[in-house]
Structure formats: structure tokens, C-alpha cells
Short mmCIF file of C-alpha atoms in Angstrom, two decimals:
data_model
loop_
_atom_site.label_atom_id
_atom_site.label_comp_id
_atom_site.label_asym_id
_atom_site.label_seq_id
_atom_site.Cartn_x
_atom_site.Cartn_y
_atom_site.Cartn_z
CA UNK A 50 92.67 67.50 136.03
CA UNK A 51 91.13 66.29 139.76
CA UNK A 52 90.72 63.25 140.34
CA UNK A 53 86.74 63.52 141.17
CA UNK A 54 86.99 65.23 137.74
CA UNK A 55 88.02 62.28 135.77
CA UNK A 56 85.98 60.16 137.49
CA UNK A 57 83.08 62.26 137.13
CA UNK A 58 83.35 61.63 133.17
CA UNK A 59 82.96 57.83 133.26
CA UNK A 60 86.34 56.97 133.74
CA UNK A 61 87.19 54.36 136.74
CA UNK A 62 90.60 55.73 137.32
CA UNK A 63 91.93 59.36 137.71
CA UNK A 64 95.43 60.80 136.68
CA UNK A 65 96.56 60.60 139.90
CA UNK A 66 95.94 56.92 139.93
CA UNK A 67 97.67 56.42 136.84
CA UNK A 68 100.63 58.78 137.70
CA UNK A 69 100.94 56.03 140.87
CA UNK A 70 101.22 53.26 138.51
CA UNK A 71 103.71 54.85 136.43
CA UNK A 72 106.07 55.92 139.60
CA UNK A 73 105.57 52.53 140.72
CA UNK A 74 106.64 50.57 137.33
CA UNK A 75 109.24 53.18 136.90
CA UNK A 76 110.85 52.46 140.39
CA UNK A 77 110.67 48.53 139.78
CA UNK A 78 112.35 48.73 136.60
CA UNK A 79 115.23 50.44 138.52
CA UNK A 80 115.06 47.54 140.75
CA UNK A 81 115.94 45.37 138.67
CA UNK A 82 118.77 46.96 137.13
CA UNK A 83 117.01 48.73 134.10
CA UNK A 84 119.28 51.57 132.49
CA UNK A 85 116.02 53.34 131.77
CA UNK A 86 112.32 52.52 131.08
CA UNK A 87 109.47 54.01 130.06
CA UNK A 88 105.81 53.23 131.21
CA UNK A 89 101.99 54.53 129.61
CA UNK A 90 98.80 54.15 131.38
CA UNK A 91 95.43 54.15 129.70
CA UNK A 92 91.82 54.01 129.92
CA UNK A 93 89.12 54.11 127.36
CA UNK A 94 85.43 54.66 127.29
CA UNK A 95 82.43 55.00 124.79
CA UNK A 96 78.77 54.16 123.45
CA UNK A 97 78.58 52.83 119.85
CA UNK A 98 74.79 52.86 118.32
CA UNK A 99 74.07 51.62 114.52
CA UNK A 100 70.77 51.57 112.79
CA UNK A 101 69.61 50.69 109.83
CA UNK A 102 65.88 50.83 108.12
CA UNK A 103 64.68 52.24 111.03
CA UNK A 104 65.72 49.40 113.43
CA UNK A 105 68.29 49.68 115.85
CA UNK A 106 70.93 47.12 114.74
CA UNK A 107 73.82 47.46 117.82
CA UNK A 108 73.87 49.21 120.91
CA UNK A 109 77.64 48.67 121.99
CA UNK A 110 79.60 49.65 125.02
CA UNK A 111 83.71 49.65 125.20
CA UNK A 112 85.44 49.73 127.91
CA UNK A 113 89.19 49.29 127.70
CA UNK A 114 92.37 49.69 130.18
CA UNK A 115 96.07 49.44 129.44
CA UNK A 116 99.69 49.62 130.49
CA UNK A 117 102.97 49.43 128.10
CA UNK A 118 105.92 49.32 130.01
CA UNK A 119 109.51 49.63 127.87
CA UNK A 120 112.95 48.17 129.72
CA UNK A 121 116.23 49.12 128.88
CA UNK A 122 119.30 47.67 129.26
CA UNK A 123 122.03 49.39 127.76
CA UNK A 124 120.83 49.60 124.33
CA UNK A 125 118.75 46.18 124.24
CA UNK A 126 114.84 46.84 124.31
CA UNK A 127 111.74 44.39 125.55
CA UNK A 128 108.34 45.80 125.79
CA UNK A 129 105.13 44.05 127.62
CA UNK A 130 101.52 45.29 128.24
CA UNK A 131 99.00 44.45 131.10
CA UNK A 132 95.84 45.20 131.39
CA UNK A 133 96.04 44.25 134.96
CA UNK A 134 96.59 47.12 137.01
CA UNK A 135 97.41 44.83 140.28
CA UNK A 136 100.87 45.33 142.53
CA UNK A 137 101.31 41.39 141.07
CA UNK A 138 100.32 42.17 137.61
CA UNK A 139 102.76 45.95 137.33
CA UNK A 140 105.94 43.25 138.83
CA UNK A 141 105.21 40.64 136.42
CA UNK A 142 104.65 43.66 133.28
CA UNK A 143 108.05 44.83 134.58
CA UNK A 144 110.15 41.90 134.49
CA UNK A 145 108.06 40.26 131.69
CA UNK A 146 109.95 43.53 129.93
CA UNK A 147 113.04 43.49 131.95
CA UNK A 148 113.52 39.78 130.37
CA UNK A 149 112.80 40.73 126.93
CA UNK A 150 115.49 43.46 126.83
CA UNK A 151 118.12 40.79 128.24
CA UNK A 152 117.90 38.42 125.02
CA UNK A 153 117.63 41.04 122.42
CA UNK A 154 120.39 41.95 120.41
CA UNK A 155 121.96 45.90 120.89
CA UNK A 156 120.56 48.18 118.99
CA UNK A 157 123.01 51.81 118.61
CA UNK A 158 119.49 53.21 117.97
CA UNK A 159 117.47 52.27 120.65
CA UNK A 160 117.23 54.55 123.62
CA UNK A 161 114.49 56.94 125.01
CA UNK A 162 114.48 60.55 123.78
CA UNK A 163 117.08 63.08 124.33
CA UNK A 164 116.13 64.95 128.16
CA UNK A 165 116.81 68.20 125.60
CA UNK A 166 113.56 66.94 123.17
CA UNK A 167 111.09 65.72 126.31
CA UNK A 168 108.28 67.99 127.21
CA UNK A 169 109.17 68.82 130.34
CA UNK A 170 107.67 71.25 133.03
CA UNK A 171 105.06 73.83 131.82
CA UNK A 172 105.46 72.06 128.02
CA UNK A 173 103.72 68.61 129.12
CA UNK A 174 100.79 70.58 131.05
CA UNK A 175 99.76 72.36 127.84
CA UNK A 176 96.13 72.91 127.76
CA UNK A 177 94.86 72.19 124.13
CA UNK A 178 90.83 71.87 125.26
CA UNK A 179 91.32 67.91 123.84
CA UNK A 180 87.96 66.74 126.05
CA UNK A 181 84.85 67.35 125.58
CA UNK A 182 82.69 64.38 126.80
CA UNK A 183 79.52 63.76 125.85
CA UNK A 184 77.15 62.77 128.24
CA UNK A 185 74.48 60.66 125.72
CA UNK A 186 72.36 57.16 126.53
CA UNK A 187 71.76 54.49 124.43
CA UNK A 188 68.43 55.45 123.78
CA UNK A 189 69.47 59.67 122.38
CA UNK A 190 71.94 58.10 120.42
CA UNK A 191 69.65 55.80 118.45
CA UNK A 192 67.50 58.81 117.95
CA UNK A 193 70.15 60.92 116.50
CA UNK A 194 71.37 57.93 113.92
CA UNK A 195 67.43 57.34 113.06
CA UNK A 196 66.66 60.82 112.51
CA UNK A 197 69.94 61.05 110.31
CA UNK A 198 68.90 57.58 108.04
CA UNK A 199 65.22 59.03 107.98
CA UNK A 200 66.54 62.54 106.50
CA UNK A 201 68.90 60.49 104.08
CA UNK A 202 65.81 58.10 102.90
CA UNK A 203 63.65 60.85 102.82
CA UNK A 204 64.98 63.10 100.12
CA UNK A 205 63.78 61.31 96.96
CA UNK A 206 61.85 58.21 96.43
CA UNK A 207 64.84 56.86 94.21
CA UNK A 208 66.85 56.53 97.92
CA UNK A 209 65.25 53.00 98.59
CA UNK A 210 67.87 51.60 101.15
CA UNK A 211 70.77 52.59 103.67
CA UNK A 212 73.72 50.29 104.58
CA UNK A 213 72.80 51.97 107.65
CA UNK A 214 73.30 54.97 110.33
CA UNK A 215 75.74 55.22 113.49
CA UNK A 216 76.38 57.51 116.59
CA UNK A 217 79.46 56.67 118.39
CA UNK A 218 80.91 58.59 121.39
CA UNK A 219 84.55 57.82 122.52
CA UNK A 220 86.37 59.53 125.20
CA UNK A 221 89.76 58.19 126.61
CA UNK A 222 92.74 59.50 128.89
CA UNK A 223 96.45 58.56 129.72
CA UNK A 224 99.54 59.01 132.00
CA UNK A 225 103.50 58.67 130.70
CA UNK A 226 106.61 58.90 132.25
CA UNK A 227 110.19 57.88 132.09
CA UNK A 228 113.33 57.85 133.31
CA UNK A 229 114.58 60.96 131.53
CA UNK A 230 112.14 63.41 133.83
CA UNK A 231 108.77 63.66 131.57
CA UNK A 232 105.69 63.21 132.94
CA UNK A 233 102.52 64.15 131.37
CA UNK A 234 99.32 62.61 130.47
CA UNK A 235 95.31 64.26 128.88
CA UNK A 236 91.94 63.25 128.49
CA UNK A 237 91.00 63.87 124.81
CA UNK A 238 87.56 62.55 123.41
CA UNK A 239 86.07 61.92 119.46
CA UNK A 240 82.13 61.44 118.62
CA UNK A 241 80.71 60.98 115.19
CA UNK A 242 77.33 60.63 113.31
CA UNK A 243 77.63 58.71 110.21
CA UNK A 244 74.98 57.20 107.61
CA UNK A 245 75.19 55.20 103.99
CA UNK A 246 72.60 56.00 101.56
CA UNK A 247 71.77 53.59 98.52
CA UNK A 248 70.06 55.05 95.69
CA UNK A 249 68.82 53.08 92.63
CA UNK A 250 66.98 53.09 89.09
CA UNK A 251 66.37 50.34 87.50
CA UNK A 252 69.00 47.98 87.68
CA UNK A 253 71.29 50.77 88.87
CA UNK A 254 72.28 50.78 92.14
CA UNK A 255 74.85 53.75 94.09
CA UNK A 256 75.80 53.86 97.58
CA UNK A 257 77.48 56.79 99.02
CA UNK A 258 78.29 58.00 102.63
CA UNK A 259 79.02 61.11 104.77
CA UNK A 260 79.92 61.65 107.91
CA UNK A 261 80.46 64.31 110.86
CA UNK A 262 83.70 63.43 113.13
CA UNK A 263 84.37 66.25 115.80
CA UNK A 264 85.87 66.36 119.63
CA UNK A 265 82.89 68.29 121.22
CA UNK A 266 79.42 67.07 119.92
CA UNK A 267 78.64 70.23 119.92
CA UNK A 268 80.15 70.81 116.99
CA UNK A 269 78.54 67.67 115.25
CA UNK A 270 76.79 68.74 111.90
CA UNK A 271 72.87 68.64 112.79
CA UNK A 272 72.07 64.72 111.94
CA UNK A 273 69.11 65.93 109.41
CA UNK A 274 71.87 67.70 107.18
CA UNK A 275 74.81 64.68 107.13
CA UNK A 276 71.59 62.23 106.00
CA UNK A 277 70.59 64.68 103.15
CA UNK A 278 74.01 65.23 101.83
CA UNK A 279 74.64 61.66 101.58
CA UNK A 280 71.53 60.62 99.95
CA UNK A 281 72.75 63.77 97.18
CA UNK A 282 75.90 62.02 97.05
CA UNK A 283 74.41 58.72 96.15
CA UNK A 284 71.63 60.26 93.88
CA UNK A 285 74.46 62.61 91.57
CA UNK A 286 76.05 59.32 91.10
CA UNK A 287 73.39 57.36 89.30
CA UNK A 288 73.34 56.23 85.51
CA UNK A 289 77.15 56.60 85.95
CA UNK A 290 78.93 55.54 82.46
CA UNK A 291 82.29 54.31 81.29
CA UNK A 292 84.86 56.46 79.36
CA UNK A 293 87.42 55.65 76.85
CA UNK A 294 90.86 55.56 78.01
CA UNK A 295 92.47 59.12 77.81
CA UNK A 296 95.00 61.37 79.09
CA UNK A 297 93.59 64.07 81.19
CA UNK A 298 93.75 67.01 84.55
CA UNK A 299 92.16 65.01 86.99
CA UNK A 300 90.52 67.18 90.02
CA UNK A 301 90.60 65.47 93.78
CA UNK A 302 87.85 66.24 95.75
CA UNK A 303 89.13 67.31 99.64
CA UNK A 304 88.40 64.99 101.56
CA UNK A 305 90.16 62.39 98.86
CA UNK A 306 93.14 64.97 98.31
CA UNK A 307 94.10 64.28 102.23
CA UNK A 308 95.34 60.94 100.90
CA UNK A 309 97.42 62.63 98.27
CA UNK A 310 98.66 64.94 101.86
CA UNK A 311 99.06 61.23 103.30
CA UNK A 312 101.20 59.77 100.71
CA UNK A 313 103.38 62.69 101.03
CA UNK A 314 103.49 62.33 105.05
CA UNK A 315 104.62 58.54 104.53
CA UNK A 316 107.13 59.18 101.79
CA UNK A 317 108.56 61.64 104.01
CA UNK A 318 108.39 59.81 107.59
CA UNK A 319 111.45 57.74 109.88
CA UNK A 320 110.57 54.54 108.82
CA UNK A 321 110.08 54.87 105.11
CA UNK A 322 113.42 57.33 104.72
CA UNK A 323 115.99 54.70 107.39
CA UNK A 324 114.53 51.51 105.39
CA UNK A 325 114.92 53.19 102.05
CA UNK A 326 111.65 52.49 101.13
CA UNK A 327 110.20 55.64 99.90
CA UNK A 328 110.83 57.48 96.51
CA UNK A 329 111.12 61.32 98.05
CA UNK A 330 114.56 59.69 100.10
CA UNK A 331 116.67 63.27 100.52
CA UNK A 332 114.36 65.26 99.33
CA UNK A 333 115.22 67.44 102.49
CA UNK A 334 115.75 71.03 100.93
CA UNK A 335 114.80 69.65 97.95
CA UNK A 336 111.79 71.27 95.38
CA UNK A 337 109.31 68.61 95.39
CA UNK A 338 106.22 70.17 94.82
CA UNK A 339 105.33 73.68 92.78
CA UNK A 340 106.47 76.85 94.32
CA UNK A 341 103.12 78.10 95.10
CA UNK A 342 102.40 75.43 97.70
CA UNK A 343 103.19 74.80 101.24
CA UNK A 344 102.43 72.92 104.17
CA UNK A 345 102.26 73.99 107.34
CA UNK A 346 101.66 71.93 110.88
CA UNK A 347 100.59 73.17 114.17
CA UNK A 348 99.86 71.23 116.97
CA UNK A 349 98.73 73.17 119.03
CA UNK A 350 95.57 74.62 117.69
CA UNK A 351 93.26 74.12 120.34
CA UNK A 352 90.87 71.82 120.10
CA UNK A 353 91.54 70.25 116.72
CA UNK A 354 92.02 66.47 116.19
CA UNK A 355 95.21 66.38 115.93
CA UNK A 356 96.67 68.75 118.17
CA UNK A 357 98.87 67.19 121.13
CA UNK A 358 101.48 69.17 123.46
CA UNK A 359 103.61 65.82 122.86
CA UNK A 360 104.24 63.15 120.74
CA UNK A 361 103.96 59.42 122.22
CA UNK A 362 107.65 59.55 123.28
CA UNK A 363 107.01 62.51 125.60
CA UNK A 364 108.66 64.77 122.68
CA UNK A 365 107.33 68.30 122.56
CA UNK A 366 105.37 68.92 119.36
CA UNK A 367 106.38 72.48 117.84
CA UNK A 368 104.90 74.71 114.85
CA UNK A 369 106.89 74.42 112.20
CA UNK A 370 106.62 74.89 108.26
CA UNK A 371 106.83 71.29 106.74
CA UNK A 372 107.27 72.61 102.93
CA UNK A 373 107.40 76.11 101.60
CA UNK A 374 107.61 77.30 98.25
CA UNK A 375 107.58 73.49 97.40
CA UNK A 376 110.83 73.19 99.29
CA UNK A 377 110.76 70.04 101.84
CA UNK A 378 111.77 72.05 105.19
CA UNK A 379 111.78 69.05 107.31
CA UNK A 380 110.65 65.19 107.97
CA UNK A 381 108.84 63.11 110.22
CA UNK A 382 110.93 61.60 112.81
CA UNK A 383 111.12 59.55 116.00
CA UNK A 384 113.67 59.99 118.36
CA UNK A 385 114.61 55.89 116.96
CA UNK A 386 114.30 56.87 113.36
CA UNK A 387 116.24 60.02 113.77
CA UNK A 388 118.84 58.22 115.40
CA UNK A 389 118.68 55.85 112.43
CA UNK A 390 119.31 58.67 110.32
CA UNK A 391 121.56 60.92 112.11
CA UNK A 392 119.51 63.38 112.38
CA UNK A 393 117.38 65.06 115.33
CA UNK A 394 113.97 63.68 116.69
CA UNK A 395 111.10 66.32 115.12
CA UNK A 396 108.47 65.30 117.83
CA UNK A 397 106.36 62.58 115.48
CA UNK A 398 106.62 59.10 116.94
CA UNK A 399 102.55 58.42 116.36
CA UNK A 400 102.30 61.06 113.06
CA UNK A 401 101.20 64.21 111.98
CA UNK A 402 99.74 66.63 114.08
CA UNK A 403 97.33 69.61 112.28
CA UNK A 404 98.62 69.59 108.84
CA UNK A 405 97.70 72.46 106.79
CA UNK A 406 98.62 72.04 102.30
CA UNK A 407 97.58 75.36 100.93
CA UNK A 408 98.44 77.22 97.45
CA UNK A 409 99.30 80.38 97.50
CA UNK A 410 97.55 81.15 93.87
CA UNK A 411 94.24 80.05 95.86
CA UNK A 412 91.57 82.46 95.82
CA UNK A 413 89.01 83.34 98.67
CA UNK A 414 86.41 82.67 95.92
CA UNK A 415 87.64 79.30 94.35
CA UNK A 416 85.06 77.06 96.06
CA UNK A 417 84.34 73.87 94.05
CA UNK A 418 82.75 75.32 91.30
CA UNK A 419 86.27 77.22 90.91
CA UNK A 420 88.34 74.27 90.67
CA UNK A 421 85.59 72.61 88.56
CA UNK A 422 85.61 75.80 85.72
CA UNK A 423 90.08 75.38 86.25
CA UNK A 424 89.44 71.72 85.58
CA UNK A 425 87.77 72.67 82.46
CA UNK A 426 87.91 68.79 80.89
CA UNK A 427 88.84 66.35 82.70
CA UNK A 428 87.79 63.62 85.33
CA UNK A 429 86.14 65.33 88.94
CA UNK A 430 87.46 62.17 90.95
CA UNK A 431 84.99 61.72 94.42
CA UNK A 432 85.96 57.77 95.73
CA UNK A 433 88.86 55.98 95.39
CA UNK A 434 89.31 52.26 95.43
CA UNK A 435 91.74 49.73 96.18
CA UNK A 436 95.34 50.30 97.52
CA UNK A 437 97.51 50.44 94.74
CA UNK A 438 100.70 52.75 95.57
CA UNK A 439 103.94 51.73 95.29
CA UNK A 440 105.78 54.30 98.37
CA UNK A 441 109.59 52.82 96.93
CA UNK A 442 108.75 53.86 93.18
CA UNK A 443 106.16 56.46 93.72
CA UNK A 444 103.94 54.48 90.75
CA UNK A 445 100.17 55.09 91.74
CA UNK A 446 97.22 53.21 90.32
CA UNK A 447 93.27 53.58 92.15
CA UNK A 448 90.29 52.35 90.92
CA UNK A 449 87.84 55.34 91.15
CA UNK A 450 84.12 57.07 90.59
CA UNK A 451 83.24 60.39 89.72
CA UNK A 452 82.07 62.44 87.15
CA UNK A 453 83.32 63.97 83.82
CA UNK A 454 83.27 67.35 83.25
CA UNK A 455 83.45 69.86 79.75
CA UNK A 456 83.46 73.10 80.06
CA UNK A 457 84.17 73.31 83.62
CA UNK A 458 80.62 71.73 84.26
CA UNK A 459 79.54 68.41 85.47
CA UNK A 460 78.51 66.33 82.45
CA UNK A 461 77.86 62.94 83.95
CA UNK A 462 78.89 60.28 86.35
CA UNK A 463 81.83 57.73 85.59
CA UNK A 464 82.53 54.43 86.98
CA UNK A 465 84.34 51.43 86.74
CA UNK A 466 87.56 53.48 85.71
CA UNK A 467 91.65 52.97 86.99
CA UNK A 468 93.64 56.59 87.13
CA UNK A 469 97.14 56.47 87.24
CA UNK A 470 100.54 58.50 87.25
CA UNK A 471 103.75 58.73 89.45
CA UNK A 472 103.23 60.88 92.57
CA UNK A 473 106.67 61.99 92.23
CA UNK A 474 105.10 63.62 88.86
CA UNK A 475 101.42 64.28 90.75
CA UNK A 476 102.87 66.68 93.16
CA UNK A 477 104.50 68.30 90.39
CA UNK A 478 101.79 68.79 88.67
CA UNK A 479 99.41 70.37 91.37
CA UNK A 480 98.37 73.16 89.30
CA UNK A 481 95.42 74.70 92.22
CA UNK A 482 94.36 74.14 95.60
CA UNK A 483 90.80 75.11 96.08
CA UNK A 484 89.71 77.00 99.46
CA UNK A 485 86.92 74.49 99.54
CA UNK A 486 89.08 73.42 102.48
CA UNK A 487 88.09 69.89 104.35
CA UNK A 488 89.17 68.44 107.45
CA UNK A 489 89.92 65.10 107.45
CA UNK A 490 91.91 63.56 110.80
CA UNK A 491 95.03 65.63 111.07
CA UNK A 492 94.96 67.15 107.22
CA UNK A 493 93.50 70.63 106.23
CA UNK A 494 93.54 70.48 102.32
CA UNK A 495 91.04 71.95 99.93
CA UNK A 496 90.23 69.88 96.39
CA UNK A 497 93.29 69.71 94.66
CA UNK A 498 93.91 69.83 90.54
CA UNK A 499 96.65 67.70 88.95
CA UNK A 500 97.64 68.36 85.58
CA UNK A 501 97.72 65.11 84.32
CA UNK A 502 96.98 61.40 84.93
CA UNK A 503 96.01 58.66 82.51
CA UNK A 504 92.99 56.92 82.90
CA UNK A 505 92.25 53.19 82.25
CA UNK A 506 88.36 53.10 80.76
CA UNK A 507 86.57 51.07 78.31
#
């Protein structure tokens, strides 16, 4: 990317600027005696706009700028951060980090990646098509998040209020380098249209909310359709009851079944495995989920949230099959908790990248309704509350809303009810993956059935 390119976006530095400050951090950090060091440059821009009742609430405007520089000494690390971008301000940074490293204790660990792992060359250039900015005022933004709340308020008379409606566009770039040879740095951007419904009769009151998160606003759903599927949201979930406690399948919706993906992703990452903390510890070639399902991870799908040619170490990112045939295949490691575990860096410091949990009993036809007919009785769970799993045991307990369902059709709304189970025993039991397939961040998953949880009613 030029320079007059970068600039040209809203951004008050180019790459070549930042590549400058790196070389320059990089080269006093040598100075000073550093084994190695690492250094990250970055710059953030964006327009936030909220309304709500047909009033524009906030009009915000970031602006953000950074440096991280990391000092090695042997194997003692410091770290400091600027956001001065001065020749006084990089020295001070430096030895700030320089004297960090010098009274912390060795750590075997502790180094920068392998030369063999770093994206180097060709590898760090990779074009993904990350940035697509979006070149919208103050004033088209507050349309867009009025005409989305009038489209939500507007679909029945029983929608009388909104928590509100938001347009935010966010675009940001970076430079990295370090003392091993990588160099590499993209401008990636993220824009979204959200609104929150209320719906009510009587004394019965139901929010819901739906959003549209994408890189390119072209891509945006049209603001007129996110407003209308909220309000439904809200409006399916009045005169919700209570149920007796039972023993039943329980059917995630997609966009709550990426937290199930989640869980899995954390039980399975560095940090959790090195500090013992998770309850899938060497599960590595072990079956921990049915055969039919696998995951599958691609970062490099090009323009998707969460592709990257590298991870934030400068590690290249690489397609790979995470689980197949409910066999785990591989983990989630830093070069650190690799190292930790004597093992080999997979390219995740910062997480997942593209994660794709399919079923391969999953049929080209089994939309929702599908998985609601497989379901047959059981709870259809939409929101989950509260933050109640236990990644050392596995034991998981949510508060939750949705509806109950006979005959694989909706009967009514439920509320005010706890589900529960082991998710050692939850991935066990995934019985179907629907192809009603949802994006959410970095996960691709479609609703997914369990075959049994217990849930806490009246």
C-alpha cells in the first residue's frame, strides 16, 4: 500500500512511516544491548452514530495511535507502549522496555518465534482484501441508524420502544517487525448497523436485538431489513411462560452455538492446556466430539473477519483441519505457550482465524425448520445469560430464553429458565448441525442440537 494511499483513507500516517518507526526502535534496542526485540505500530480511525426514538443520541469520533515495543535480554522480557511517536518518546519506549527485561526473572519460555514459523517474504505480503473503508459523515450515518429504528418500530403497534439504533464505521492499520527478519503490516476495516427493539403487552415487556457486522459496507444487510427482524425477534418472544424442570434435547440457535465453537476454542488453546486449566487437557488425537463432525479453519479466505496472513507474533497462519471425524487434530498455540508445552507454535497468538464446525449428516435442506422437526420436544434456546462455565471441570450452567417446542413446532416462548450439562458430555451429544449456517466473528456454525441438558424451571 502507497503512502498517498493510506493517507488518502483518513489515516495520518502511511506504512512507510510506520515501517520507519519500527527500523528505528528495532535499531535502538540493539543499542542498548537487547538480544532481540520486537516492535508494532498502529493507527485507528472511525465514526460511531447511536439513535434512539428518532433522536440522535451520540455522534462519536475515535482516533487512536500506538506503539508496543518488546526487549529481550536473554530470556528476561519487559514490554512498554507509547503513543508518542517522537525520536524522544521511541528512546524512552525503548529503554522504558530495555529496563523492564533487566529485573525480570528468566523465563526458558520466553523468546520471539522460531525464524522457521515467521511469515517471511511473499507470506507477510499476502493480499486477503482486509480494507474496505467507508467513506460516510455524521449526518448518512444517523440516517441509516434512523431508518433502521423506524423499520423496527414500525412493524406492529405492540413495538412501543427501542433501546436504540447505531452505525459505526472502524477502519485501522499496522506495521511489525523484529529481530528474527519479519516484517509485515495491513489495513483491515469493520462497520456495523445495529438496533434494539422493545415490544410489550400489558405488563409484558421483551427486548431483542440484531445486527449486521461486515468489512465492506457494501455488504451491510439493507438497514430496513436488520430493524424488521429485530422487532420479530422481540414480538415472537412475548407472553413468554415458565416450564417445569425437565430433562430434555435442547436446540442452539447459530449465532448462540458459536459460543458452544468458543468454549471448545478456549478449552483447547496455550494458556488453558500449560496452566492446566481446561477439562479437554490431551485431548490431542483424542475423540471428543461425534464422528460426523469437524472443524475446519482457514485464514485465508479473502475478505472474511477473521482471515490474517499472520498471527500477532508475525507467525504465518496456515489451513489446517482443527477436528475431523471428532478427532482433535491440533491446538491453539503461541510460539510462548507451545514452548510451555513442548510442542510447536500453530500460528494463534491473538485466536482463531475462520473457523468452520460442520456435520457431515447435515443436509442442504435442514434450515431451521429442519433442526426444529429433529428437535421434536425440547427447548429451541435463542439468548443466553450470565457466565456460568467452569473451563477446569467442563460444568456449564446459563440462564436462557426461548421457546418450547412439540412436535417439531414452536409452541410458545419460555423465560426465566437455567439449562445445564457438562460440555465434555454437550459435545458428545451433538446429534445435528443445521446448514442454517451463521457468521459470527471468526466462527461459521449452523444451529446446533444436543441430546440432552437439564433444565432448571418452575
Amino acid at each position: 500500500m502507497s503512502s498517498s494511499l493510506t493517507k488518502h483513507h483518513g489515516f495520518s500516517y502511511s506504512q512507510s512511516d510506520f515501517s520507519q518507526l519500527v527500523e528505528d526502535a528495532l535499531a535502538i534496542a540493539k543499542s542498548l544491548g537487547a538480544t532481540d526485540a520486537g516492535v508494532e505500530v498502529s493507527e485507528g480511525a472511525g465514526l460511531s452514530v447511536s439513535v434512539r426514538k428518532g433522536e440522535i443520541e451520540n455522534v462519536e469520533r475515535n482516533r487512536d495511535k500506538s506503539m508496543g515495543v518488546t526487549v529481550y535480554l536473554g530470556q528476561r522480557r519487559g514490554n512498554a507502549s507509547t503513543s508518542d511517536f517522537s525520536r524522544k518518546a521511541l528512546e524512552q519506549t525503548v529503554q522504558a522496555a530495555y529496563d523492564i527485561a533487566r529485573f525480570t526473572a528468566e523465563d526458558p519460555s520466553a523468546g520471539l518465534p522460531d525464524e522457521a514459523d515467521l511469515a517471511l517474504g511473499e507470506a507477510a505480503r499476502l493480499d486477503l482484501d482486509l480494507f474496505h473503508p467507508w467513506d460516510i459523515n455524521a449526518a448518512e450515518a444517523s440516517e441509516l441508524a434512523l431508518r433502521c429504528e423506524a423499520a423496527a418500530l414500525g412493524v406492529d403497534k405492540r413495538i412501543t420502544n427501542s433501546e436504540g439504533a447505531g452505525v459505526s464505521a472502524q477502519q485501522s492499520h499496522f506495521y511489525a517487525g523484529n529481530t528474527h527478519g519479519f516484517r509485515g503490516g495491513y489495513s483491515s476495516s469493520r462497520h456495523s448497523l445495529s438496533v434494539a427493539p422493545i415490544a410489550s403487552a400489558g405488563d409484558d415487556m421483551q427486548r431483542d436485538a440484531w445486527y449486521s457486522s461486515m468489512r465492506s459496507p457494501t455488504d451491510l444487510a439493507a438497514p430496513e431489513a436488520v430493524g424488521r427482524y429485530a422487532a420479530e425477534r422481540a414480538l415472537s418472544r412475548l407472553n413468554a411462560r415458565k416450564i417445569k424442570t425437565c430433562e430434555v434435547p435442547v436446540l442452539f440457535e447459530s449465532t448462540l452455538a458459536a459460543g458452544l465453537l468458543g468454549a471448545y476454542v478456549q478449552a483447547t488453546s496455550g494458556g488453558a492446556l500449560y496452566r492446566k486449566s481446561s477439562f479437554l487437557l490431551d485431548s490431542l488425537g483424542q475423540q471428543v466430539l461425534p464422528e460426523h463432525i469437524d472443524i475446519h479453519e482457514d485464514p485465508h479466505v479473502r475478505g472474511a473477519k477473521g482471515s490474517a496472513p499472520f498471527d500477532d507474533e508475525g507467525v504465518v497462519t496456515r489451513v489446517r483441519d482443527v477436528v475431523k471425524g471428532g478427532v482433535v487434530q491440533g491446538y491453539f498455540l503461541s510460539s510462548y505457550s507451545a514452548r510451555k508445552l513442548g510442542m510447536r507454535t500453530t500460528g494463534h497468538a491473538g485466536g482463531s482465524q475462520n473457523l468452520t464446525f460442520t456435520s457431515r449428516l447435515t443436509q442442504a435442506g435442514d434450515d431451521l425448520d429442519a433442526m426444529l422437526r429433529k428437535l421434536h420436544r425440547g427447548l429451541f434456546v435463542i439468548e443466553l445469560m450470565g457466565q456460568g462455565v467452569n473451563y477446569v471441570t467442563g460444568d456449564y450452567s446459563r440462564g436462557a430464553a426461548g421457546f418450547w417446542v412439540e412436535n417439531g413446532r414452536i409452541a410458545y416462548p419460555v423465560h426465566e429458565i437455567t439449562i445445564a450439562g457438562n460440555l465434555r458430555d454437550m459435545f458428545k451429544g451433538i446429534v445435528a448441525v443445521g446448514a442454517d449456517t451463521y457468521t459470527m466473528g471468526t466462527k461459521t456454525i449452523g444451529s446446533v442440537l444436543v441430546d440432552r441438558m437439564k433444565v432448571a424451571g418452575s
